[in-house]
Each structure stands twice: as C-alpha cells, then as structure tokens.
Amino acid sequence: MSLPVNRRSAVASAFAAALLVPALSGCTSSEPKAGDAGSGTSASAPSGAASRAANLTVLAASSLTDAFRTAGAAYGKAHPGTRITFSFAGSQELAAQVRQGSPADVLVTADTRTMDGLRGETGEPSVIAKNRLVIATGKDNPFKIAALKDLADSRIKVVLAAPEVPVGRYGKQILDAQRIEVKPVSLEPNVRAVLSKVELGEADAGLVYKTDSTNSADKVETVEIPDEQNAVASYPAATLKQSKNAEAAAAFVAWLSSPEAQKILQDAGFQKAS
C-alpha cells in the first residue's frame, strides 16, 4: 500500500536530516578551541602576538652583543614564530640609521640621551639594564695601572671612544671630573673597537664597559674604577614607530624586562635597571 504524498514527504525530510547531523558535528569538532594545545596561543604573550610569525630587526648598542645573542636565542626558542636579526653598532650610529629611515623594529641604546633625541621616532622607552666603566689593560697589566690617574702617564698608549659615542662621553666625564688629562692614541667609533685595540696590543689601556672587559677576561685585565669616580650607563629599549611588526616588537621590548631576560643580562655582567 502506498503512503499519501504528505506522509512520503515527511519521511524523506526526516531521513535527510538524520544524515546531515553527523556531517555537521564532524565539522565543528575539527576546529581546536582557544587555549587548546596546538592552537598557537600563549598565556604569557600579548593576544595574537605569539601566533603571528614576524621577522624583527633590533638595533642594539655594541656593548650588548654577547648578551643579546644569548637573549635572542632564548626568545626564539620560546616564540618560534618570531625571528630576530640584530644589528650592533655605536648608539650614535644606530640613531643615524633610524633618522635615515633604515627598516627596523626595536632600538636599544647605551644611554638615555641618544634615545631621548629620537622621541618622535620611538615608542615609550624603558631602561632594561645598567653598566659601569672599567679600565681594560693588556694581559698581565705590564704598566701596573691601578687607577684613572695612571692613564695620564705619557708612556702609556691609551685608546678611548669618540666623545659622541656614549662610552666616550662617559669616559670624558669621569676623566674631567678627576682633572686627569689623557692624550689618546686614537678615538674609536664604539666600545668594541676600543676593546679590540687593547686585545691586539695596539693600545696599553682603554676605558670600556665592565661587561665587555669581563667577556674578554682571557685577553685583557680589568681595573675597577671606584663608584665615586665612575659613571652609570643606562640602557633604554623602545619600539620604532616605523616598524611593520608593531605587536611583535612591543612583545620583545616587554620581554627584555622579564625575569628570564634579566637573568641573561645579569649573567653577562649588567646591573639591574633599578
């Protein structure tokens, strides 16, 4: 016996609906929920920043070279979507690059003065570390240099950084304060160049950051400068307004103040920011 037309239509509709339900439930279950493993999110990162791949260029003071290479590796491991390329140079050179529009995302200088001169180009800076000056001498310190005043000895070949470089400005500041006149054999563009001259024996002594001298302990001797005669170098970090990776740049700058990054900096000899 055949069913009435209306009854046949109702049965067909119910059968079609029964087939459709499993198909729909299969589609929804394939999408991971936010916070699930493999979803690409991280509780410690700003929303959306960790899941978005980014290539960051960080302009950093040359005295940060060793510490930032370690920091960059640690950051990349924790943020596999972000690749960081560092460009190290004297802070005055980095500032010139920013003014010329060189593509970059983050700037870290060895002094607040240079950073302050770029207020229109950066986000709000934050100091991530501090440093002090020391006298680096040749291995075994042949001239037995023990204090700043010894650098005035005309027999000693002293090399300094140029006065427009932060470490050069700090050096001039502490020598002038002690009324010590030093005639350097050369003025270098950054602290690494000063250290290199001493390492290679082209100079007998130079004023460098403590971190640089410590990292070259197998090549130079370090003569400490008393706090009352010394200068404190502050390292501010900031995002660059020209960055095309604003979120990722801000995440990296924020990370530099994290316990993990601070341990790396302090292990390298830098002092706490505060």
PDB file of C-alpha atoms in Angstrom:
ATOM      1  CA  MET A   1       0.000   0.000   0.000  1.00  0.00           C
ATOM      2  CA  SER A   2       1.464   3.387  -0.956  1.00  0.00           C
ATOM      3  CA  LEU A   3       1.773   6.254   1.537  1.00  0.00           C
ATOM      4  CA  PRO A   4      -0.068   9.531   0.959  1.00  0.00           C
ATOM      5  CA  VAL A   5       2.033  12.228  -0.665  1.00  0.00           C
ATOM      6  CA  ASN A   6       2.292  14.343   2.502  1.00  0.00           C
ATOM      7  CA  ARG A   7       3.413  11.317   4.563  1.00  0.00           C
ATOM      8  CA  ARG A   8       6.100  10.377   1.996  1.00  0.00           C
ATOM      9  CA  SER A   9       7.494  13.963   2.083  1.00  0.00           C
ATOM     10  CA  ALA A  10       7.716  13.967   5.872  1.00  0.00           C
ATOM     11  CA  VAL A  11       9.593  10.657   5.928  1.00  0.00           C
ATOM     12  CA  ALA A  12      12.055  11.856   3.251  1.00  0.00           C
ATOM     13  CA  SER A  13      12.742  15.067   5.178  1.00  0.00           C
ATOM     14  CA  ALA A  14      13.406  13.202   8.430  1.00  0.00           C
ATOM     15  CA  PHE A  15      15.802  10.788   6.672  1.00  0.00           C
ATOM     16  CA  ALA A  16      17.769  13.672   5.119  1.00  0.00           C
ATOM     17  CA  ALA A  17      18.050  15.422   8.491  1.00  0.00           C
ATOM     18  CA  ALA A  18      19.386  12.257  10.120  1.00  0.00           C
ATOM     19  CA  LEU A  19      22.156  12.052   7.522  1.00  0.00           C
ATOM     20  CA  LEU A  20      23.069  15.741   7.951  1.00  0.00           C
ATOM     21  CA  VAL A  21      23.559  15.725  11.759  1.00  0.00           C
ATOM     22  CA  PRO A  22      26.752  13.557  11.808  1.00  0.00           C
ATOM     23  CA  ALA A  23      28.232  15.609   8.994  1.00  0.00           C
ATOM     24  CA  LEU A  24      27.734  18.884  10.872  1.00  0.00           C
ATOM     25  CA  SER A  25      29.091  17.531  14.159  1.00  0.00           C
ATOM     26  CA  GLY A  26      32.203  16.262  12.343  1.00  0.00           C
ATOM     27  CA  CYS A  27      32.939  19.791  11.006  1.00  0.00           C
ATOM     28  CA  THR A  28      32.709  21.521  14.386  1.00  0.00           C
ATOM     29  CA  SER A  29      34.954  19.025  16.190  1.00  0.00           C
ATOM     30  CA  SER A  30      37.839  19.612  13.737  1.00  0.00           C
ATOM     31  CA  GLU A  31      38.380  23.213  14.939  1.00  0.00           C
ATOM     32  CA  PRO A  32      40.592  23.473  18.101  1.00  0.00           C
ATOM     33  CA  LYS A  33      39.269  25.611  20.902  1.00  0.00           C
ATOM     34  CA  ALA A  34      41.179  28.682  22.039  1.00  0.00           C
ATOM     35  CA  GLY A  35      43.734  27.647  24.627  1.00  0.00           C
ATOM     36  CA  ASP A  36      43.995  24.029  23.398  1.00  0.00           C
ATOM     37  CA  ALA A  37      47.437  22.585  22.734  1.00  0.00           C
ATOM     38  CA  GLY A  38      48.401  23.356  19.175  1.00  0.00           C
ATOM     39  CA  SER A  39      46.160  26.408  18.890  1.00  0.00           C
ATOM     40  CA  GLY A  40      49.218  28.711  18.684  1.00  0.00           C
ATOM     41  CA  THR A  41      48.329  30.901  21.658  1.00  0.00           C
ATOM     42  CA  SER A  42      50.454  31.609  24.732  1.00  0.00           C
ATOM     43  CA  ALA A  43      49.296  32.814  28.107  1.00  0.00           C
ATOM     44  CA  SER A  44      52.460  34.869  28.585  1.00  0.00           C
ATOM     45  CA  ALA A  45      52.266  36.717  25.270  1.00  0.00           C
ATOM     46  CA  PRO A  46      50.027  39.617  24.225  1.00  0.00           C
ATOM     47  CA  SER A  47      46.849  38.472  22.461  1.00  0.00           C
ATOM     48  CA  GLY A  48      47.625  37.379  18.919  1.00  0.00           C
ATOM     49  CA  ALA A  49      51.330  38.223  19.112  1.00  0.00           C
ATOM     50  CA  ALA A  50      52.667  34.710  19.715  1.00  0.00           C
ATOM     51  CA  SER A  51      50.663  33.095  16.907  1.00  0.00           C
ATOM     52  CA  ARG A  52      51.749  35.592  14.247  1.00  0.00           C
ATOM     53  CA  ALA A  53      55.078  34.993  12.527  1.00  0.00           C
ATOM     54  CA  ALA A  54      57.338  38.051  12.468  1.00  0.00           C
ATOM     55  CA  ASN A  55      60.853  38.926  11.410  1.00  0.00           C
ATOM     56  CA  LEU A  56      62.212  41.574  13.783  1.00  0.00           C
ATOM     57  CA  THR A  57      65.264  43.757  13.248  1.00  0.00           C
ATOM     58  CA  VAL A  58      66.722  45.006  16.523  1.00  0.00           C
ATOM     59  CA  LEU A  59      69.247  47.853  16.528  1.00  0.00           C
ATOM     60  CA  ALA A  60      71.362  47.459  19.674  1.00  0.00           C
ATOM     61  CA  ALA A  61      74.398  49.113  21.253  1.00  0.00           C
ATOM     62  CA  SER A  62      77.590  47.152  20.552  1.00  0.00           C
ATOM     63  CA  SER A  63      78.156  46.502  24.272  1.00  0.00           C
ATOM     64  CA  LEU A  64      75.037  44.306  24.211  1.00  0.00           C
ATOM     65  CA  THR A  65      76.437  41.960  21.549  1.00  0.00           C
ATOM     66  CA  ASP A  66      77.161  38.884  23.666  1.00  0.00           C
ATOM     67  CA  ALA A  67      74.172  39.219  25.994  1.00  0.00           C
ATOM     68  CA  PHE A  68      71.693  39.834  23.176  1.00  0.00           C
ATOM     69  CA  ARG A  69      72.897  36.887  21.133  1.00  0.00           C
ATOM     70  CA  THR A  70      72.070  34.697  24.110  1.00  0.00           C
ATOM     71  CA  ALA A  71      68.803  36.555  24.713  1.00  0.00           C
ATOM     72  CA  GLY A  72      67.806  36.265  21.058  1.00  0.00           C
ATOM     73  CA  ALA A  73      68.287  32.501  21.103  1.00  0.00           C
ATOM     74  CA  ALA A  74      66.199  32.196  24.284  1.00  0.00           C
ATOM     75  CA  TYR A  75      63.431  34.386  22.860  1.00  0.00           C
ATOM     76  CA  GLY A  76      63.345  32.473  19.593  1.00  0.00           C
ATOM     77  CA  LYS A  77      63.009  29.176  21.449  1.00  0.00           C
ATOM     78  CA  ALA A  78      60.043  30.471  23.448  1.00  0.00           C
ATOM     79  CA  HIS A  79      58.499  32.264  20.441  1.00  0.00           C
ATOM     80  CA  PRO A  80      59.149  30.022  17.422  1.00  0.00           C
ATOM     81  CA  GLY A  81      57.089  32.276  15.173  1.00  0.00           C
ATOM     82  CA  THR A  82      59.488  35.199  15.661  1.00  0.00           C
ATOM     83  CA  ARG A  83      62.902  35.516  14.032  1.00  0.00           C
ATOM     84  CA  ILE A  84      65.232  38.248  15.337  1.00  0.00           C
ATOM     85  CA  THR A  85      68.080  39.840  13.410  1.00  0.00           C
ATOM     86  CA  PHE A  86      70.412  42.048  15.465  1.00  0.00           C
ATOM     87  CA  SER A  87      72.409  44.979  14.149  1.00  0.00           C
ATOM     88  CA  PHE A  88      75.088  46.076  16.641  1.00  0.00           C
ATOM     89  CA  ALA A  89      76.879  49.429  16.478  1.00  0.00           C
ATOM     90  CA  GLY A  90      77.651  52.527  18.499  1.00  0.00           C
ATOM     91  CA  SER A  91      74.479  54.217  19.754  1.00  0.00           C
ATOM     92  CA  GLN A  92      75.180  57.320  17.669  1.00  0.00           C
ATOM     93  CA  GLU A  93      75.404  55.151  14.534  1.00  0.00           C
ATOM     94  CA  LEU A  94      72.128  53.451  15.388  1.00  0.00           C
ATOM     95  CA  ALA A  95      70.445  56.829  15.857  1.00  0.00           C
ATOM     96  CA  ALA A  96      71.687  57.910  12.423  1.00  0.00           C
ATOM     97  CA  GLN A  97      70.214  54.746  10.890  1.00  0.00           C
ATOM     98  CA  VAL A  98      66.833  55.469  12.476  1.00  0.00           C
ATOM     99  CA  ARG A  99      66.835  59.048  11.218  1.00  0.00           C
ATOM    100  CA  GLN A 100      67.709  57.839   7.731  1.00  0.00           C
ATOM    101  CA  GLY A 101      64.705  55.521   7.766  1.00  0.00           C
ATOM    102  CA  SER A 102      66.564  52.206   7.829  1.00  0.00           C
ATOM    103  CA  PRO A 103      63.960  49.437   8.297  1.00  0.00           C
ATOM    104  CA  ALA A 104      63.997  48.227  11.910  1.00  0.00           C
ATOM    105  CA  ASP A 105      61.575  47.399  14.700  1.00  0.00           C
ATOM    106  CA  VAL A 106      63.348  47.916  18.050  1.00  0.00           C
ATOM    107  CA  LEU A 107      66.126  50.204  19.297  1.00  0.00           C
ATOM    108  CA  VAL A 108      68.289  49.699  22.400  1.00  0.00           C
ATOM    109  CA  THR A 109      70.945  52.315  23.165  1.00  0.00           C
ATOM    110  CA  ALA A 110      73.674  52.567  25.789  1.00  0.00           C
ATOM    111  CA  ASP A 111      72.426  55.908  27.083  1.00  0.00           C
ATOM    112  CA  THR A 112      69.174  57.766  27.607  1.00  0.00           C
ATOM    113  CA  ARG A 113      70.494  60.892  25.871  1.00  0.00           C
ATOM    114  CA  THR A 114      70.620  59.225  22.451  1.00  0.00           C
ATOM    115  CA  MET A 115      67.191  57.663  22.934  1.00  0.00           C
ATOM    116  CA  ASP A 116      65.702  60.979  24.087  1.00  0.00           C
ATOM    117  CA  GLY A 117      66.939  62.575  20.860  1.00  0.00           C
ATOM    118  CA  LEU A 118      64.676  60.202  18.906  1.00  0.00           C
ATOM    119  CA  ARG A 119      61.414  60.867  20.742  1.00  0.00           C
ATOM    120  CA  GLY A 120      59.497  61.392  17.507  1.00  0.00           C
ATOM    121  CA  GLU A 121      60.694  58.054  16.137  1.00  0.00           C
ATOM    122  CA  THR A 122      60.127  55.685  19.064  1.00  0.00           C
ATOM    123  CA  GLY A 123      57.541  54.404  21.470  1.00  0.00           C
ATOM    124  CA  GLU A 124      57.931  54.996  25.207  1.00  0.00           C
ATOM    125  CA  PRO A 125      61.383  53.672  26.228  1.00  0.00           C
ATOM    126  CA  SER A 126      62.088  51.584  29.315  1.00  0.00           C
ATOM    127  CA  VAL A 127      65.507  51.059  30.913  1.00  0.00           C
ATOM    128  CA  ILE A 128      66.377  47.350  30.843  1.00  0.00           C
ATOM    129  CA  ALA A 129      69.903  47.354  32.339  1.00  0.00           C
ATOM    130  CA  LYS A 130      72.794  49.446  33.639  1.00  0.00           C
ATOM    131  CA  ASN A 131      76.558  49.278  33.256  1.00  0.00           C
ATOM    132  CA  ARG A 132      79.749  50.894  34.596  1.00  0.00           C
ATOM    133  CA  LEU A 133      83.147  51.749  33.196  1.00  0.00           C
ATOM    134  CA  VAL A 134      86.430  49.986  33.906  1.00  0.00           C
ATOM    135  CA  ILE A 135      89.990  50.280  32.647  1.00  0.00           C
ATOM    136  CA  ALA A 136      90.944  47.435  30.323  1.00  0.00           C
ATOM    137  CA  THR A 137      94.689  46.799  30.101  1.00  0.00           C
ATOM    138  CA  GLY A 138      96.904  44.385  28.223  1.00  0.00           C
ATOM    139  CA  LYS A 139      97.229  40.888  29.666  1.00  0.00           C
ATOM    140  CA  ASP A 140      99.183  40.911  32.953  1.00  0.00           C
ATOM    141  CA  ASN A 141      98.848  44.725  33.050  1.00  0.00           C
ATOM    142  CA  PRO A 142     102.530  45.428  32.233  1.00  0.00           C
ATOM    143  CA  PHE A 143     102.347  49.098  33.245  1.00  0.00           C
ATOM    144  CA  LYS A 144     100.727  48.179  36.575  1.00  0.00           C
ATOM    145  CA  ILE A 145      97.828  50.559  36.003  1.00  0.00           C
ATOM    146  CA  ALA A 146      95.801  50.789  39.206  1.00  0.00           C
ATOM    147  CA  ALA A 147      93.702  53.946  38.894  1.00  0.00           C
ATOM    148  CA  LEU A 148      92.393  56.559  36.470  1.00  0.00           C
ATOM    149  CA  LYS A 149      95.284  58.923  37.239  1.00  0.00           C
ATOM    150  CA  ASP A 150      97.726  56.373  35.828  1.00  0.00           C
ATOM    151  CA  LEU A 151      96.250  56.919  32.353  1.00  0.00           C
ATOM    152  CA  ALA A 152      97.914  60.350  32.260  1.00  0.00           C
ATOM    153  CA  ASP A 153     101.348  58.705  32.021  1.00  0.00           C
ATOM    154  CA  SER A 154     102.708  59.648  28.576  1.00  0.00           C
ATOM    155  CA  ARG A 155     104.392  56.251  28.227  1.00  0.00           C
ATOM    156  CA  ILE A 156     101.009  54.500  28.213  1.00  0.00           C
ATOM    157  CA  LYS A 157      99.158  54.245  24.915  1.00  0.00           C
ATOM    158  CA  VAL A 158      95.533  54.905  25.830  1.00  0.00           C
ATOM    159  CA  VAL A 159      92.624  54.460  23.443  1.00  0.00           C
ATOM    160  CA  LEU A 160      89.181  55.965  24.070  1.00  0.00           C
ATOM    161  CA  ALA A 161      85.853  56.032  22.251  1.00  0.00           C
ATOM    162  CA  ALA A 162      84.950  59.205  20.378  1.00  0.00           C
ATOM    163  CA  PRO A 163      83.091  61.768  22.537  1.00  0.00           C
ATOM    164  CA  GLU A 164      79.867  61.407  20.512  1.00  0.00           C
ATOM    165  CA  VAL A 165      79.744  57.715  21.495  1.00  0.00           C
ATOM    166  CA  PRO A 166      78.089  57.060  24.895  1.00  0.00           C
ATOM    167  CA  VAL A 167      81.115  55.243  26.371  1.00  0.00           C
ATOM    168  CA  GLY A 168      83.356  58.012  25.044  1.00  0.00           C
ATOM    169  CA  ARG A 169      81.167  60.660  26.642  1.00  0.00           C
ATOM    170  CA  TYR A 170      81.112  58.774  29.939  1.00  0.00           C
ATOM    171  CA  GLY A 171      84.896  58.393  29.778  1.00  0.00           C
ATOM    172  CA  LYS A 172      85.435  62.101  29.186  1.00  0.00           C
ATOM    173  CA  GLN A 173      83.020  62.871  32.019  1.00  0.00           C
ATOM    174  CA  ILE A 174      84.894  60.841  34.621  1.00  0.00           C
ATOM    175  CA  LEU A 175      88.350  61.966  33.482  1.00  0.00           C
ATOM    176  CA  ASP A 176      87.310  65.644  33.520  1.00  0.00           C
ATOM    177  CA  ALA A 177      85.763  65.227  36.973  1.00  0.00           C
ATOM    178  CA  GLN A 178      89.118  63.990  38.296  1.00  0.00           C
ATOM    179  CA  ARG A 179      91.031  66.644  36.309  1.00  0.00           C
ATOM    180  CA  ILE A 180      93.004  63.936  34.539  1.00  0.00           C
ATOM    181  CA  GLU A 181      94.363  64.843  31.124  1.00  0.00           C
ATOM    182  CA  VAL A 182      94.715  61.887  28.777  1.00  0.00           C
ATOM    183  CA  LYS A 183      96.036  62.105  25.227  1.00  0.00           C
ATOM    184  CA  PRO A 184      94.572  59.058  23.462  1.00  0.00           C
ATOM    185  CA  VAL A 185      96.388  57.469  20.544  1.00  0.00           C
ATOM    186  CA  SER A 186      93.014  57.025  18.822  1.00  0.00           C
ATOM    187  CA  LEU A 187      89.304  57.720  19.225  1.00  0.00           C
ATOM    188  CA  GLU A 188      87.131  54.750  18.256  1.00  0.00           C
ATOM    189  CA  PRO A 189      83.516  54.553  16.951  1.00  0.00           C
ATOM    190  CA  ASN A 190      82.288  52.119  19.624  1.00  0.00           C
ATOM    191  CA  VAL A 191      83.334  50.275  22.763  1.00  0.00           C
ATOM    192  CA  ARG A 192      84.122  47.042  20.918  1.00  0.00           C
ATOM    193  CA  ALA A 193      86.682  48.865  18.792  1.00  0.00           C
ATOM    194  CA  VAL A 194      88.343  50.237  21.949  1.00  0.00           C
ATOM    195  CA  LEU A 195      88.489  46.778  23.474  1.00  0.00           C
ATOM    196  CA  SER A 196      89.870  45.283  20.270  1.00  0.00           C
ATOM    197  CA  LYS A 197      92.790  47.734  20.258  1.00  0.00           C
ATOM    198  CA  VAL A 198      93.742  46.627  23.766  1.00  0.00           C
ATOM    199  CA  GLU A 199      93.263  42.939  22.968  1.00  0.00           C
ATOM    200  CA  LEU A 200      95.536  43.192  19.923  1.00  0.00           C
ATOM    201  CA  GLY A 201      98.242  45.087  21.814  1.00  0.00           C
ATOM    202  CA  GLU A 202      97.748  48.232  19.727  1.00  0.00           C
ATOM    203  CA  ALA A 203      96.999  50.087  22.954  1.00  0.00           C
ATOM    204  CA  ASP A 204      98.054  49.550  26.556  1.00  0.00           C
ATOM    205  CA  ALA A 205      94.765  50.599  28.109  1.00  0.00           C
ATOM    206  CA  GLY A 206      91.272  51.818  27.317  1.00  0.00           C
ATOM    207  CA  LEU A 207      88.051  52.824  29.035  1.00  0.00           C
ATOM    208  CA  VAL A 208      85.322  50.268  28.323  1.00  0.00           C
ATOM    209  CA  TYR A 209      82.182  48.901  29.934  1.00  0.00           C
ATOM    210  CA  LYS A 210      82.649  46.315  32.649  1.00  0.00           C
ATOM    211  CA  THR A 211      80.628  43.775  30.669  1.00  0.00           C
ATOM    212  CA  ASP A 212      82.947  43.999  27.656  1.00  0.00           C
ATOM    213  CA  SER A 213      86.089  43.626  29.738  1.00  0.00           C
ATOM    214  CA  THR A 214      84.604  40.696  31.674  1.00  0.00           C
ATOM    215  CA  ASN A 215      83.703  38.876  28.466  1.00  0.00           C
ATOM    216  CA  SER A 216      87.319  39.206  27.286  1.00  0.00           C
ATOM    217  CA  ALA A 217      88.946  38.145  30.558  1.00  0.00           C
ATOM    218  CA  ASP A 218      91.228  35.751  28.692  1.00  0.00           C
ATOM    219  CA  LYS A 219      92.686  38.622  26.649  1.00  0.00           C
ATOM    220  CA  VAL A 220      92.688  41.680  28.924  1.00  0.00           C
ATOM    221  CA  GLU A 221      92.960  42.626  32.580  1.00  0.00           C
ATOM    222  CA  THR A 222      90.247  44.659  34.311  1.00  0.00           C
ATOM    223  CA  VAL A 223      90.996  47.553  36.649  1.00  0.00           C
ATOM    224  CA  GLU A 224      87.918  48.635  38.602  1.00  0.00           C
ATOM    225  CA  ILE A 225      87.031  52.316  38.971  1.00  0.00           C
ATOM    226  CA  PRO A 226      85.550  53.349  42.360  1.00  0.00           C
ATOM    227  CA  ASP A 227      81.849  54.229  42.273  1.00  0.00           C
ATOM    228  CA  GLU A 228      82.513  57.786  43.394  1.00  0.00           C
ATOM    229  CA  GLN A 229      84.729  58.312  40.339  1.00  0.00           C
ATOM    230  CA  ASN A 230      82.593  56.322  37.916  1.00  0.00           C
ATOM    231  CA  ALA A 231      79.592  56.865  35.651  1.00  0.00           C
ATOM    232  CA  VAL A 232      76.467  54.742  35.310  1.00  0.00           C
ATOM    233  CA  ALA A 233      75.299  53.851  31.816  1.00  0.00           C
ATOM    234  CA  SER A 234      71.566  53.202  31.394  1.00  0.00           C
ATOM    235  CA  TYR A 235      70.226  51.089  28.510  1.00  0.00           C
ATOM    236  CA  PRO A 236      66.736  52.084  27.326  1.00  0.00           C
ATOM    237  CA  ALA A 237      64.782  49.921  24.860  1.00  0.00           C
ATOM    238  CA  ALA A 238      61.905  51.110  22.681  1.00  0.00           C
ATOM    239  CA  THR A 239      59.858  50.106  19.682  1.00  0.00           C
ATOM    240  CA  LEU A 240      60.308  52.119  16.489  1.00  0.00           C
ATOM    241  CA  LYS A 241      57.241  53.817  15.036  1.00  0.00           C
ATOM    242  CA  GLN A 242      58.323  52.808  11.548  1.00  0.00           C
ATOM    243  CA  SER A 243      58.056  49.104  12.455  1.00  0.00           C
ATOM    244  CA  LYS A 244      55.790  46.956  10.338  1.00  0.00           C
ATOM    245  CA  ASN A 245      55.617  44.426  13.202  1.00  0.00           C
ATOM    246  CA  ALA A 246      54.347  46.644  15.999  1.00  0.00           C
ATOM    247  CA  GLU A 247      52.832  43.892  18.186  1.00  0.00           C
ATOM    248  CA  ALA A 248      55.837  41.573  17.916  1.00  0.00           C
ATOM    249  CA  ALA A 249      58.241  44.471  18.546  1.00  0.00           C
ATOM    250  CA  ALA A 250      56.308  45.531  21.660  1.00  0.00           C
ATOM    251  CA  ALA A 251      56.292  41.917  22.897  1.00  0.00           C
ATOM    252  CA  PHE A 252      60.090  41.681  22.580  1.00  0.00           C
ATOM    253  CA  VAL A 253      60.681  45.008  24.363  1.00  0.00           C
ATOM    254  CA  ALA A 254      58.376  43.899  27.190  1.00  0.00           C
ATOM    255  CA  TRP A 255      60.205  40.544  27.404  1.00  0.00           C
ATOM    256  CA  LEU A 256      63.533  42.321  27.963  1.00  0.00           C
ATOM    257  CA  SER A 257      62.263  43.270  31.437  1.00  0.00           C
ATOM    258  CA  SER A 258      61.103  39.727  32.231  1.00  0.00           C
ATOM    259  CA  PRO A 259      62.918  37.552  34.813  1.00  0.00           C
ATOM    260  CA  GLU A 260      64.330  35.327  32.040  1.00  0.00           C
ATOM    261  CA  ALA A 261      65.838  38.213  30.088  1.00  0.00           C
ATOM    262  CA  GLN A 262      67.076  39.969  33.222  1.00  0.00           C
ATOM    263  CA  LYS A 263      68.939  36.836  34.314  1.00  0.00           C
ATOM    264  CA  ILE A 264      70.680  36.661  30.934  1.00  0.00           C
ATOM    265  CA  LEU A 265      71.716  40.310  31.188  1.00  0.00           C
ATOM    266  CA  GLN A 266      72.933  39.993  34.765  1.00  0.00           C
ATOM    267  CA  ASP A 267      74.830  36.788  33.983  1.00  0.00           C
ATOM    268  CA  ALA A 268      76.624  38.848  31.322  1.00  0.00           C
ATOM    269  CA  GLY A 269      77.638  41.389  33.980  1.00  0.00           C
ATOM    270  CA  PHE A 270      74.962  44.052  33.536  1.00  0.00           C
ATOM    271  CA  GLN A 271      73.360  45.614  36.591  1.00  0.00           C
ATOM    272  CA  LYS A 272      69.641  45.721  37.336  1.00  0.00           C
ATOM    273  CA  ALA A 273      67.743  48.565  35.767  1.00  0.00           C
ATOM    274  CA  SER A 274      66.682  49.814  39.213  1.00  0.00           C
TER     275      SER A 274
END
